Each structure stands twice: as C-alpha cells, then as structure tokens.
mmCIF file of C-alpha atoms in Angstrom:
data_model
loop_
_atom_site.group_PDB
_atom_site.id
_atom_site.type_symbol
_atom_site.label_atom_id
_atom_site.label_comp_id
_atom_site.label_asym_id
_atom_site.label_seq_id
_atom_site.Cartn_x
_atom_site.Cartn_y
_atom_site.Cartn_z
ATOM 1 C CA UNK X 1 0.851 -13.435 -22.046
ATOM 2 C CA UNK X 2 3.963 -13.790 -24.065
ATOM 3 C CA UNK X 3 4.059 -11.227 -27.171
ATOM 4 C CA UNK X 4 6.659 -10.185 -29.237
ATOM 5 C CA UNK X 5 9.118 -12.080 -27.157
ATOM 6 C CA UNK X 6 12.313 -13.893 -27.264
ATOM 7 C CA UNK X 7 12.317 -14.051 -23.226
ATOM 8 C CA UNK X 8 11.091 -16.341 -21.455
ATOM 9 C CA UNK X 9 12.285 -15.570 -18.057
ATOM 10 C CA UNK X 10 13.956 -12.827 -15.921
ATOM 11 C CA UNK X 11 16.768 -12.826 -13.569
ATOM 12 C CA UNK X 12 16.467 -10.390 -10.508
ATOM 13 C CA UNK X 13 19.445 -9.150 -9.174
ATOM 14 C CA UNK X 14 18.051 -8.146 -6.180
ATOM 15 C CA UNK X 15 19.000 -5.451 -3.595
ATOM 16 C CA UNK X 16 22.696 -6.790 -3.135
ATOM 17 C CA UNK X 17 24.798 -9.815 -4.717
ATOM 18 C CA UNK X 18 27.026 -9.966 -1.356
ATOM 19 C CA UNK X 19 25.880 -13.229 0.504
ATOM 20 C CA UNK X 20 26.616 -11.655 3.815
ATOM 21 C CA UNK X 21 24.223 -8.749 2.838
ATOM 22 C CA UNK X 22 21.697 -10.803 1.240
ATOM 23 C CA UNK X 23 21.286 -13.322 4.425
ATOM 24 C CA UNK X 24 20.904 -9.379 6.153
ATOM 25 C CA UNK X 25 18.464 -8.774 3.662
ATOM 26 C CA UNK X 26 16.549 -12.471 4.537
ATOM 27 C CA UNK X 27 16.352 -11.515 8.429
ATOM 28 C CA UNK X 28 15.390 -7.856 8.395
ATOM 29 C CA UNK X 29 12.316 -8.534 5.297
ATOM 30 C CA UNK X 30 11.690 -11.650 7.227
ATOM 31 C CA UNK X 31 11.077 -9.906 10.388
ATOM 32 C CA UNK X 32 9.068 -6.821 8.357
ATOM 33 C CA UNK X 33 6.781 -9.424 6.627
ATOM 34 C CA UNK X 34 5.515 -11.084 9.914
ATOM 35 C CA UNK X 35 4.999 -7.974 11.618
ATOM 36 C CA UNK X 36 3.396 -6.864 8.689
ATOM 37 C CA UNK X 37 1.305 -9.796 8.655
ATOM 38 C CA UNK X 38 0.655 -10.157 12.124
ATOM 39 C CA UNK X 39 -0.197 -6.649 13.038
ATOM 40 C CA UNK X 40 -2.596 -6.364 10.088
ATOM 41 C CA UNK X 41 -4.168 -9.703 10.667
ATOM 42 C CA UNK X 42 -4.841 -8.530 14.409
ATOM 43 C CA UNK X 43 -6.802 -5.307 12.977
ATOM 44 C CA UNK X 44 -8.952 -7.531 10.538
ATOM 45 C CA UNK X 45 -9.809 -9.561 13.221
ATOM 46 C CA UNK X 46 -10.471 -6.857 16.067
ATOM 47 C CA UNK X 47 -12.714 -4.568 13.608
ATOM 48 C CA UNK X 48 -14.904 -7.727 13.070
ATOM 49 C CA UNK X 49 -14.969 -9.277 16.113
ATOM 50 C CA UNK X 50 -15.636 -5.824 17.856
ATOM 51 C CA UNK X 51 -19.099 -4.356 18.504
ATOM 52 C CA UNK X 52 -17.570 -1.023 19.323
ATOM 53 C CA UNK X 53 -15.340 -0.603 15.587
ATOM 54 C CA UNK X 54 -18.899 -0.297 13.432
ATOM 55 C CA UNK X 55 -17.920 3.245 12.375
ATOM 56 C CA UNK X 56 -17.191 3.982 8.408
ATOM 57 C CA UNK X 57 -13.757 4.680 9.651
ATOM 58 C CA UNK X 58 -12.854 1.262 10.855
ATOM 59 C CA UNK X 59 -14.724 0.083 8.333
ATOM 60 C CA UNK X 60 -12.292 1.478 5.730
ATOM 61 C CA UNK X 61 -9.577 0.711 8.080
ATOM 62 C CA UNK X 62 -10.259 -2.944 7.473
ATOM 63 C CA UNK X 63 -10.158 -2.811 3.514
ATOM 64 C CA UNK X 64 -7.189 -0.724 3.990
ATOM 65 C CA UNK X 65 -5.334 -3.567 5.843
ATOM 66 C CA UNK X 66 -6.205 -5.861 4.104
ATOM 67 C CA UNK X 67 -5.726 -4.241 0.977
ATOM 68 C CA UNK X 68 -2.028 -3.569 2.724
ATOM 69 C CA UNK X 69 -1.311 -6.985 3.296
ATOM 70 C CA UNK X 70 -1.767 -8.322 -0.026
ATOM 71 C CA UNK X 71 0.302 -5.517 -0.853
ATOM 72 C CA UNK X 72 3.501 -6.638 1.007
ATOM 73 C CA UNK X 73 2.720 -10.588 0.171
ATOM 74 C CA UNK X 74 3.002 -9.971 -3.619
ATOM 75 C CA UNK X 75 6.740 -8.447 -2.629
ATOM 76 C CA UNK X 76 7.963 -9.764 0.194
ATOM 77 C CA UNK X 77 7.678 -13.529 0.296
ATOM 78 C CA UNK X 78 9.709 -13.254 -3.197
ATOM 79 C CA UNK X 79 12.428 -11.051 -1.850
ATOM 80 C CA UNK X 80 13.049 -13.541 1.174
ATOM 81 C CA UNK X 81 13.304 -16.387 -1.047
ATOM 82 C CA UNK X 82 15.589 -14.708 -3.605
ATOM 83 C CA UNK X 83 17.533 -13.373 -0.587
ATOM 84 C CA UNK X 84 18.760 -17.261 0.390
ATOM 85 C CA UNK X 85 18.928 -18.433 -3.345
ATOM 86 C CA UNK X 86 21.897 -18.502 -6.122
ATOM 87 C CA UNK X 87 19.647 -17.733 -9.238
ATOM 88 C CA UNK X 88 17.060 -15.444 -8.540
ATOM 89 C CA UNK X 89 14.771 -16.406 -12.083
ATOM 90 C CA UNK X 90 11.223 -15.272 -12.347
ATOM 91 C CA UNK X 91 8.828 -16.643 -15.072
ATOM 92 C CA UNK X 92 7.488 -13.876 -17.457
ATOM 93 C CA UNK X 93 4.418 -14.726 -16.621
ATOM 94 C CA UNK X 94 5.437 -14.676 -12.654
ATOM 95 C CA UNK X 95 6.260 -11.381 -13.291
ATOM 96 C CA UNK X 96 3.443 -10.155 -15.306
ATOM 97 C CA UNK X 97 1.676 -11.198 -12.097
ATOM 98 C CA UNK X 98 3.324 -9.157 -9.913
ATOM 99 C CA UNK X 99 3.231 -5.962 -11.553
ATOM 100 C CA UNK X 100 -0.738 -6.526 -11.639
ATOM 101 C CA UNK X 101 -0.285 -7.526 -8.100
ATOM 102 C CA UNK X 102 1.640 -4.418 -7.110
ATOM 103 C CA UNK X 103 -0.420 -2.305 -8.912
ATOM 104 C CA UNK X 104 -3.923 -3.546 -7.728
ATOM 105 C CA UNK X 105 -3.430 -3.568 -4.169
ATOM 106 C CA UNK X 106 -0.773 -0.777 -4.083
ATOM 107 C CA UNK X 107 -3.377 1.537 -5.706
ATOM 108 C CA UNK X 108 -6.181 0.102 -3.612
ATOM 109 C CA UNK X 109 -4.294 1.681 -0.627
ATOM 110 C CA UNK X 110 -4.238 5.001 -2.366
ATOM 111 C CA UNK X 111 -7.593 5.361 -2.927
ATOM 112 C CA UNK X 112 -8.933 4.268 0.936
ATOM 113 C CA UNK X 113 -6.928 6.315 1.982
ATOM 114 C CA UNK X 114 -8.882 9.177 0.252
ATOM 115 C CA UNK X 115 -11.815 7.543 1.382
ATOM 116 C CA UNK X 116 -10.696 7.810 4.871
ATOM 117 C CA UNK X 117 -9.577 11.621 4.657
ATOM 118 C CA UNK X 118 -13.306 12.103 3.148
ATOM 119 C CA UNK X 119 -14.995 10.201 6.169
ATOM 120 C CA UNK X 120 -12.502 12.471 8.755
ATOM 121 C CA UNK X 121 -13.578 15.429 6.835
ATOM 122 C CA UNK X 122 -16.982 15.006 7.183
ATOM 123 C CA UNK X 123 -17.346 13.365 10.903
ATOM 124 C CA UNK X 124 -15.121 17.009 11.699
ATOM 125 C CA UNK X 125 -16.294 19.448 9.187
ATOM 126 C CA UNK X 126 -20.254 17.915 8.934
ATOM 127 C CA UNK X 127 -20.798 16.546 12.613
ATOM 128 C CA UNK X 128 -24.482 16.482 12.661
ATOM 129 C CA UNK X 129 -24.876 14.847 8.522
ATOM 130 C CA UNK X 130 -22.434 12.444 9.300
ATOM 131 C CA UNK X 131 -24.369 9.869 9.806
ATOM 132 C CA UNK X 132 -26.352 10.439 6.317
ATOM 133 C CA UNK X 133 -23.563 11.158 4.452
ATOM 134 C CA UNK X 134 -21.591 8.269 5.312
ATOM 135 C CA UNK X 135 -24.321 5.276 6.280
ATOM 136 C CA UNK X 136 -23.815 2.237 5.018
ATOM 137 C CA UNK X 137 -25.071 1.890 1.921
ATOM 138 C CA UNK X 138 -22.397 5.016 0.818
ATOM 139 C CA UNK X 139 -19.582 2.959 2.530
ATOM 140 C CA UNK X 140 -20.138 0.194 0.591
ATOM 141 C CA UNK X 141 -20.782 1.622 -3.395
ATOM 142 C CA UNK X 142 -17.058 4.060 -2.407
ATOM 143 C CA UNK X 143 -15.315 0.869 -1.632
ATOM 144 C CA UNK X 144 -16.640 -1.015 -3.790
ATOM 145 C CA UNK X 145 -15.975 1.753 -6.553
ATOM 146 C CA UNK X 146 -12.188 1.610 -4.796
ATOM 147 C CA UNK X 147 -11.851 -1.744 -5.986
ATOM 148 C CA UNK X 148 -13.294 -0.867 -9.281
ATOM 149 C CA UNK X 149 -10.845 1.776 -9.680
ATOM 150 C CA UNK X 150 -7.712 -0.630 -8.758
ATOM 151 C CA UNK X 151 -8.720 -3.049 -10.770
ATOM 152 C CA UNK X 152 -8.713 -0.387 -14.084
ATOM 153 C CA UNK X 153 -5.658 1.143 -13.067
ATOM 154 C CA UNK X 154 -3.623 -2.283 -12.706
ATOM 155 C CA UNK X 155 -4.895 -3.855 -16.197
ATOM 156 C CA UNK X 156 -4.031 -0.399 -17.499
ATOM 157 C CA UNK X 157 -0.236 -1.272 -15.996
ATOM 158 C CA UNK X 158 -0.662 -4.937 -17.506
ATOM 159 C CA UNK X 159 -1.238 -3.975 -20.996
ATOM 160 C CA UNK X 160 1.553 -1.312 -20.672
ATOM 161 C CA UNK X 161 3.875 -4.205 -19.347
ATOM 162 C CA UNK X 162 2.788 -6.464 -22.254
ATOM 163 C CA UNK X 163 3.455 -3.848 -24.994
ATOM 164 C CA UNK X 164 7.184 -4.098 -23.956
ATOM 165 C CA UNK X 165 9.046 -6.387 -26.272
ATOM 166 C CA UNK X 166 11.913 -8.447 -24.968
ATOM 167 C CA UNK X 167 14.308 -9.654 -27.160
ATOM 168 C CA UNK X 168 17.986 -9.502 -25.397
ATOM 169 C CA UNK X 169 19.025 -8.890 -21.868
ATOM 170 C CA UNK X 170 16.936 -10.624 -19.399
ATOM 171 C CA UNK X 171 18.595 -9.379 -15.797
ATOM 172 C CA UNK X 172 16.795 -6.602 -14.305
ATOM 173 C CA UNK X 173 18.498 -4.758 -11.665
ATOM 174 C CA UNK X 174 15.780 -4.991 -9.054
ATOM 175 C CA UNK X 175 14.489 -7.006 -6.527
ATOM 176 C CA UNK X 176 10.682 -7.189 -7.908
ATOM 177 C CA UNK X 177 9.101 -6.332 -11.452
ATOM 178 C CA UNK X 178 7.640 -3.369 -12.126
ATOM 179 C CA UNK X 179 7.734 -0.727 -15.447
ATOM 180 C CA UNK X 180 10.653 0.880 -14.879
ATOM 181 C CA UNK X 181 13.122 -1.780 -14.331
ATOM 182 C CA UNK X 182 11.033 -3.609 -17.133
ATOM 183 C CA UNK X 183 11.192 -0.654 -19.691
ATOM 184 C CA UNK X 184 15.204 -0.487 -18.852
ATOM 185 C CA UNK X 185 15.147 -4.019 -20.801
ATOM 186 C CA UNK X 186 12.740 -3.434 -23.522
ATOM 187 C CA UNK X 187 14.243 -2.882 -27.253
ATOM 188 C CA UNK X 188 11.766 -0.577 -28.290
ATOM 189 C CA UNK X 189 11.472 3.107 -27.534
ATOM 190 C CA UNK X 190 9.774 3.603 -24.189
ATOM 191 C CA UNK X 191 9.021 7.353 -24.474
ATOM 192 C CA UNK X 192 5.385 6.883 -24.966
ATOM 193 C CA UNK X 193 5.194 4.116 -22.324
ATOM 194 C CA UNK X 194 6.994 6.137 -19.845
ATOM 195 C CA UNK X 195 4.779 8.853 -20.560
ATOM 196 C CA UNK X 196 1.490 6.340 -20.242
ATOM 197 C CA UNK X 197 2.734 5.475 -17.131
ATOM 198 C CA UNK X 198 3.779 8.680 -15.544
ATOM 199 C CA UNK X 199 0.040 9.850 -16.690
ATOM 200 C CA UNK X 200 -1.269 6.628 -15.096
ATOM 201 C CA UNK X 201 0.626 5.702 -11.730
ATOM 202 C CA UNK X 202 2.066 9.202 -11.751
ATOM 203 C CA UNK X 203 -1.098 11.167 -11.672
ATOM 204 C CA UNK X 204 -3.209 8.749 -9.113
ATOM 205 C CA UNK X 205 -0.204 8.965 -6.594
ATOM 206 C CA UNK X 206 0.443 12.988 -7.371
ATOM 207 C CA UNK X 207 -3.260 14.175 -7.262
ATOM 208 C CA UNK X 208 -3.979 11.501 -4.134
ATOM 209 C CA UNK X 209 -1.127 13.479 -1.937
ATOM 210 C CA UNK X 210 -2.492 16.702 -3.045
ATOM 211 C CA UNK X 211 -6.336 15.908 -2.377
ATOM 212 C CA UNK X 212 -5.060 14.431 0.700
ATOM 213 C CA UNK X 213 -3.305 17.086 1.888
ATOM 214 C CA UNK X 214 -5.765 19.776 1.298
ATOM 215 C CA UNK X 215 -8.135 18.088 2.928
ATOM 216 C CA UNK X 216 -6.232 17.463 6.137
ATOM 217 C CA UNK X 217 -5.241 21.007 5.581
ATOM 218 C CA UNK X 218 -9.108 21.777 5.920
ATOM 219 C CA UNK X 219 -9.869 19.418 8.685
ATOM 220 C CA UNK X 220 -7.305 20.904 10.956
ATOM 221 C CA UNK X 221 -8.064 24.109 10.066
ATOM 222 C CA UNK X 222 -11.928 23.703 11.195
ATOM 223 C CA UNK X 223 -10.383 22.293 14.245
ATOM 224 C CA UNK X 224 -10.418 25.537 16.018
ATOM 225 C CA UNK X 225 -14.302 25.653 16.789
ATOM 226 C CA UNK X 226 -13.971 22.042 18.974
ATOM 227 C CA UNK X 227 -14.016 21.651 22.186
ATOM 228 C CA UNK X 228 -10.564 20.593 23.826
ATOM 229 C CA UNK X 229 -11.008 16.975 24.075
ATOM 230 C CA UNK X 230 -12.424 16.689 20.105
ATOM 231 C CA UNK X 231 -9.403 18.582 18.658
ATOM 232 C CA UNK X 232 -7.655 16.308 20.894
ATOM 233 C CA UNK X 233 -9.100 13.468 19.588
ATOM 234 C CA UNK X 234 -9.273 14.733 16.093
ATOM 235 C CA UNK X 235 -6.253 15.650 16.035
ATOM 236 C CA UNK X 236 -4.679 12.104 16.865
ATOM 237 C CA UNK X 237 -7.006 10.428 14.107
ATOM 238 C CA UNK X 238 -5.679 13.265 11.528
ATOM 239 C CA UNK X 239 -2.050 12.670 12.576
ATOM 240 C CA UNK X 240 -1.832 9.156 12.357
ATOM 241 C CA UNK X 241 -3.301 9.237 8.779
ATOM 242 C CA UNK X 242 -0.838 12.211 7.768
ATOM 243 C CA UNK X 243 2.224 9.907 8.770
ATOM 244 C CA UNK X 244 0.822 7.407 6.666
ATOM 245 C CA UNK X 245 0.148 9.567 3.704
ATOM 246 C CA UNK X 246 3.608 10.979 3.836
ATOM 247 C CA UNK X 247 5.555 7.873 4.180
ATOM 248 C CA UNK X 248 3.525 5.684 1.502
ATOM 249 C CA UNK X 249 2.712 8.836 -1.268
ATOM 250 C CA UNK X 250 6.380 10.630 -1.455
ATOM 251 C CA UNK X 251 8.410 7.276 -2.465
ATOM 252 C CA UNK X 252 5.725 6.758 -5.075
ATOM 253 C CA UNK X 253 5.663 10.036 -6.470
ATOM 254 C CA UNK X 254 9.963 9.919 -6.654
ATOM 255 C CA UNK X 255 9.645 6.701 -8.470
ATOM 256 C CA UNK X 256 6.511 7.201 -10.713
ATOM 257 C CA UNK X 257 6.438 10.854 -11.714
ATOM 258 C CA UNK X 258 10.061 11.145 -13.882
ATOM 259 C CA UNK X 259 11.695 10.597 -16.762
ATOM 260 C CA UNK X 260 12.806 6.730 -18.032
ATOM 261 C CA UNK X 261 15.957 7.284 -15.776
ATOM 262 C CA UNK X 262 17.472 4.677 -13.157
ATOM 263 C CA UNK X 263 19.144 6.056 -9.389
ATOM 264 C CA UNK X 264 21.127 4.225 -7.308
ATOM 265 C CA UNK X 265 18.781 5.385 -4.616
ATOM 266 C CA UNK X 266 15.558 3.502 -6.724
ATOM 267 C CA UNK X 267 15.680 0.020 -4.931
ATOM 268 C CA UNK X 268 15.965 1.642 -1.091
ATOM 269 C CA UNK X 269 13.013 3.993 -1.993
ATOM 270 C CA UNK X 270 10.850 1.086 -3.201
ATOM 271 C CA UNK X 271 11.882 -1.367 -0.462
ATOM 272 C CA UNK X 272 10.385 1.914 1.483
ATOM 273 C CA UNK X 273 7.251 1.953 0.546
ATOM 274 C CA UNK X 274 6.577 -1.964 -0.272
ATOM 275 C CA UNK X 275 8.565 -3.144 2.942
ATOM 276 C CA UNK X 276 8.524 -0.356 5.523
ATOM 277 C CA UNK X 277 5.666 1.185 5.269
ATOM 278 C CA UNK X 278 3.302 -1.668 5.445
ATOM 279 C CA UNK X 279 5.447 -2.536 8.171
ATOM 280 C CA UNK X 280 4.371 0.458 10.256
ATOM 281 C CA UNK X 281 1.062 0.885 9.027
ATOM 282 C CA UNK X 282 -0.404 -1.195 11.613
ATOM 283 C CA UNK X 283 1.372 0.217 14.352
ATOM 284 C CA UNK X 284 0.289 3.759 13.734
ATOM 285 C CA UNK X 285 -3.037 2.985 13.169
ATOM 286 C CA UNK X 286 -2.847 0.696 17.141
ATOM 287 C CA UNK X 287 -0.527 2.689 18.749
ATOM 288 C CA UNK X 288 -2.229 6.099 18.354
ATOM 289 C CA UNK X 289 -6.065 5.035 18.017
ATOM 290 C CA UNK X 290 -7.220 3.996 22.028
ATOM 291 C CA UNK X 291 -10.717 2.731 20.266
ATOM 292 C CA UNK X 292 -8.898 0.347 18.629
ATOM 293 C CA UNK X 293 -6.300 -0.876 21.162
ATOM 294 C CA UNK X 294 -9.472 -1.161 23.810
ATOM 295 C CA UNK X 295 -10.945 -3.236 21.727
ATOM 296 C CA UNK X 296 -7.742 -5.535 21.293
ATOM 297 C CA UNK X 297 -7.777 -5.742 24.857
ATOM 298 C CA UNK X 298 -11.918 -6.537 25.075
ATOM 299 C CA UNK X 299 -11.648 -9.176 22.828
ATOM 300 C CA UNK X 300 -8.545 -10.991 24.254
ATOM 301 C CA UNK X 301 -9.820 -10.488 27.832
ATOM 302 C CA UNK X 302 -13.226 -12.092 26.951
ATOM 303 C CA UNK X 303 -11.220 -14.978 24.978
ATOM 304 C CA UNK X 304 -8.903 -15.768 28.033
ATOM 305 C CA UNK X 305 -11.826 -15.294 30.249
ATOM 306 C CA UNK X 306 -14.026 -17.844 28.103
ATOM 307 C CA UNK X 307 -11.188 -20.218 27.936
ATOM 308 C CA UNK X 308 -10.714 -19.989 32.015
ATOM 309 C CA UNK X 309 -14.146 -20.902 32.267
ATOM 310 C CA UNK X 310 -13.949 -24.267 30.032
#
C-alpha cells in the first residue's frame, strides 16, 4: 500500500489526552458499542427467524443493520482500546483499512436508506403495484447494486488516501483515519483531493438527504387520502426513518461538504455519527415499529416455551 512514503505508522491522538477523560471515553464507547451490537444483532436475528418480517422493508432493514454494525466495529473497538492505552500507533496499512472500512459500510447505510424511502414511497404512494414493483427479485438486484455502489465509492476513497504522500509529521489529531485528518498531514497540495472528495463523499451524502427528504416530503403529503389507522401507521414508519436520516446525513454533510479546514467541533460531530447514531439506530427502528417488537416477543416466547418443554 505504501507509496511515496517516509511513514510507516500514525499516532492518534484521540478525542482527549486527559487519563481521567479518556477512561470516560472507555466506559461511555464501551457501553455504545454493545448496545450497538446487541440491539442490531437482535434485529438480524428476529427478521430471519420471523415468518411475519418477509416484507421488502424488513428485508432492507436487515442489510441496513448489518451494514450498521460493521459500521461501528471498524470505529469503535479501536477507540476503546486507544482509550486505555499510552501510545495510540496505527499501522499505515491499519489505517488504509479503516478508511475503506468507514467508507464501505458508512456509504452502504446511505444508500438503504434510499432504498427504504423508495419501498415506503411506493407501499404509500402505489398500494395496489406494490407487490410488483418491489417482489423479490427487485429487492435483491437494488441491494445487491447497494453493495456495488459501496464498494466503488470506498476504493474511490482508497486511491484518494493512497495519493497522499507522507513524509513528516505522523500524529493526526483524531481518534480514527479518515481524509481529512489524513490530508492535514500530507506534504503535497490537497486542493484537488479535497475537491475529489467533497465531489465523492460530499455529493452521495448531500444528494442522499435531499432525495430523502423529498421523498418523505411526498409520502406524507399523499398521506391525506388514508384512512386514520394507515396515516397512523404510515406515519410512525416515515418518522422513525426521518430521525434516522437527520441524525446520520447532517454530521456527514458538516464534515464532508467544506473546504480542507479543521474545527474544534470535528471529532464530537464524527463520534456523532460513527458512535451515536448506530447506537440509536436500533432502538428507533424497535421502539417505534410494533411488527417488529411482536415478533421479538413471538420468537422469545416460543424459545422459553420450547425450552420449558425439554
């Protein structure tokens, strides 16, 4: 991976250098991680254990926590190790691999997401072609296209990354890699990377918000000719997948769509969007959807039940 390089390694200085903070830092990502883990885990498993989550809605729902997961676990487990340790020193190579990491999966979220405001548009807009627009076969080639599409825009990130040359300071003042920490460090001109980058990640998160929000926009508009109970319902769906939009897509745009400039304000809006938002994903998605928390309870009653019986 190494080109043009006199650095081997990179030292993160992570979110604070005060040991009392940083053991803070340990508990509260700590805590974050496993509910992240646990509450995502608990979807996976309930969409494909349940009989009654076969809808192209859960269906991206699954890819989208999963996708979420692997999000947080290329951040998080390295923050709470770094929290407890003296050197914080990451590989180049380590950290080529998390920028692809971030990228992949981060970007994987932002396009299911679209998929999922397409499926809510049509199930409201379409009612009675819903089930030929979105069978099956369709749910498959847009996720599979998703991945596609993730996978294109991370390598694009990768070979942006590896066109930085390296040849002084190695700390970067943040507590993961990404381009703009790693373009602070570079001893080359970063205009035109800046630029590829604010074309790349800065256009997928800006025009995802905007085709998002138009088509909420739309849904809840057309929301008016239901009956009581399916704007009800509809509406709950809808809001749930607003919050998310909002807290995951307005970090991203801050940190992707600006000039090569540094804030004091940049690591607490990425620990946002990497840390807390993943955090709550799974609760919005349980805690407002009633299909999905009667399943939970289905297939933990029937467990207990089975295990009774043995």
């Amino acid at each position: 991976m190494q080109q043009n390089n006199s650095v081997t390694e990179f030292i993160l200085l992570g979110l604070t250098e005060d040991l009392m903070r940083q053991k803070t830092v340990f508990v509260i990502v700590f805590i974050f991680y496993v509910g992240t883990m646990v509450g995502n885990l608990l979807i996976i498993v309930t969409i494909k254990s349940s009989r009654t989550l076969g809808s192209p809605m859960y269906f991206f729902l699954f890819h989208f926590s999963l996708a979420d997961s692997c999000f947080s676990t290329s951040i998080a487990p390295r923050l709470i190790v770094d929290a407890l340790s003296a050197k914080r020193i990451i590989s180049y190579n380590e950290c080529m691999t998390q920028v692809f990491a971030l990228h992949f999966f981060g970007s994987m979220e932002v396009f299911v997401l679209i998929l999922m405001a397409a499926d809510r548009y049509v199930a409201i807009c379409k009612p009675l072609r819903y089930p030929n627009i979105m069978s099956q076969q369709v749910c498959n080639m847009l996720i599979v296209l998703a991945w596609i599409g993730a996978f294109i825009h991370s390598i694009t990130q990768i070979i942006l990354a590896l066109r930085l040359p390296f040849c002084g300071p190695n700390l970067i003042d943040h507590y993961c890699c990404d381009l703009q920490p790693l373009m602070e460090l570079a001893c080359m001109d970063t205009y035109v990377i800046n630029l590829l980058m604010v074309s790349n990640s800065g256009a997928i998160t800006t025009t995802g918000f905007v085709i998002l929000m138009i088509s909420y926009i739309v849904i809840l508009h057309s929301l008016r000719n239901h009956s009581a109970e399916g704007r009800k319902k509809a509406l709950s769906t809808c809001t749930s997948h607003i919050i998310v939009v909002v807290l995951f897509f307005v970090p991203c745009i801050f940190i992707y769509t600006r000039p090569p400039t540094t804030f004091p304000m940049d690591k607490m809006v990425t620990i946002f969007y990497t840390i807390g938002t993943p955090f709550l994903n799974p609760f919005i998605y349980t805690l407002r959807n009633a299909e999905v928390k009667n399943a939970m309870r289905m297939i933990w009653h029937t467990k207990i039940t089975s295990e009774g019986k043995r």
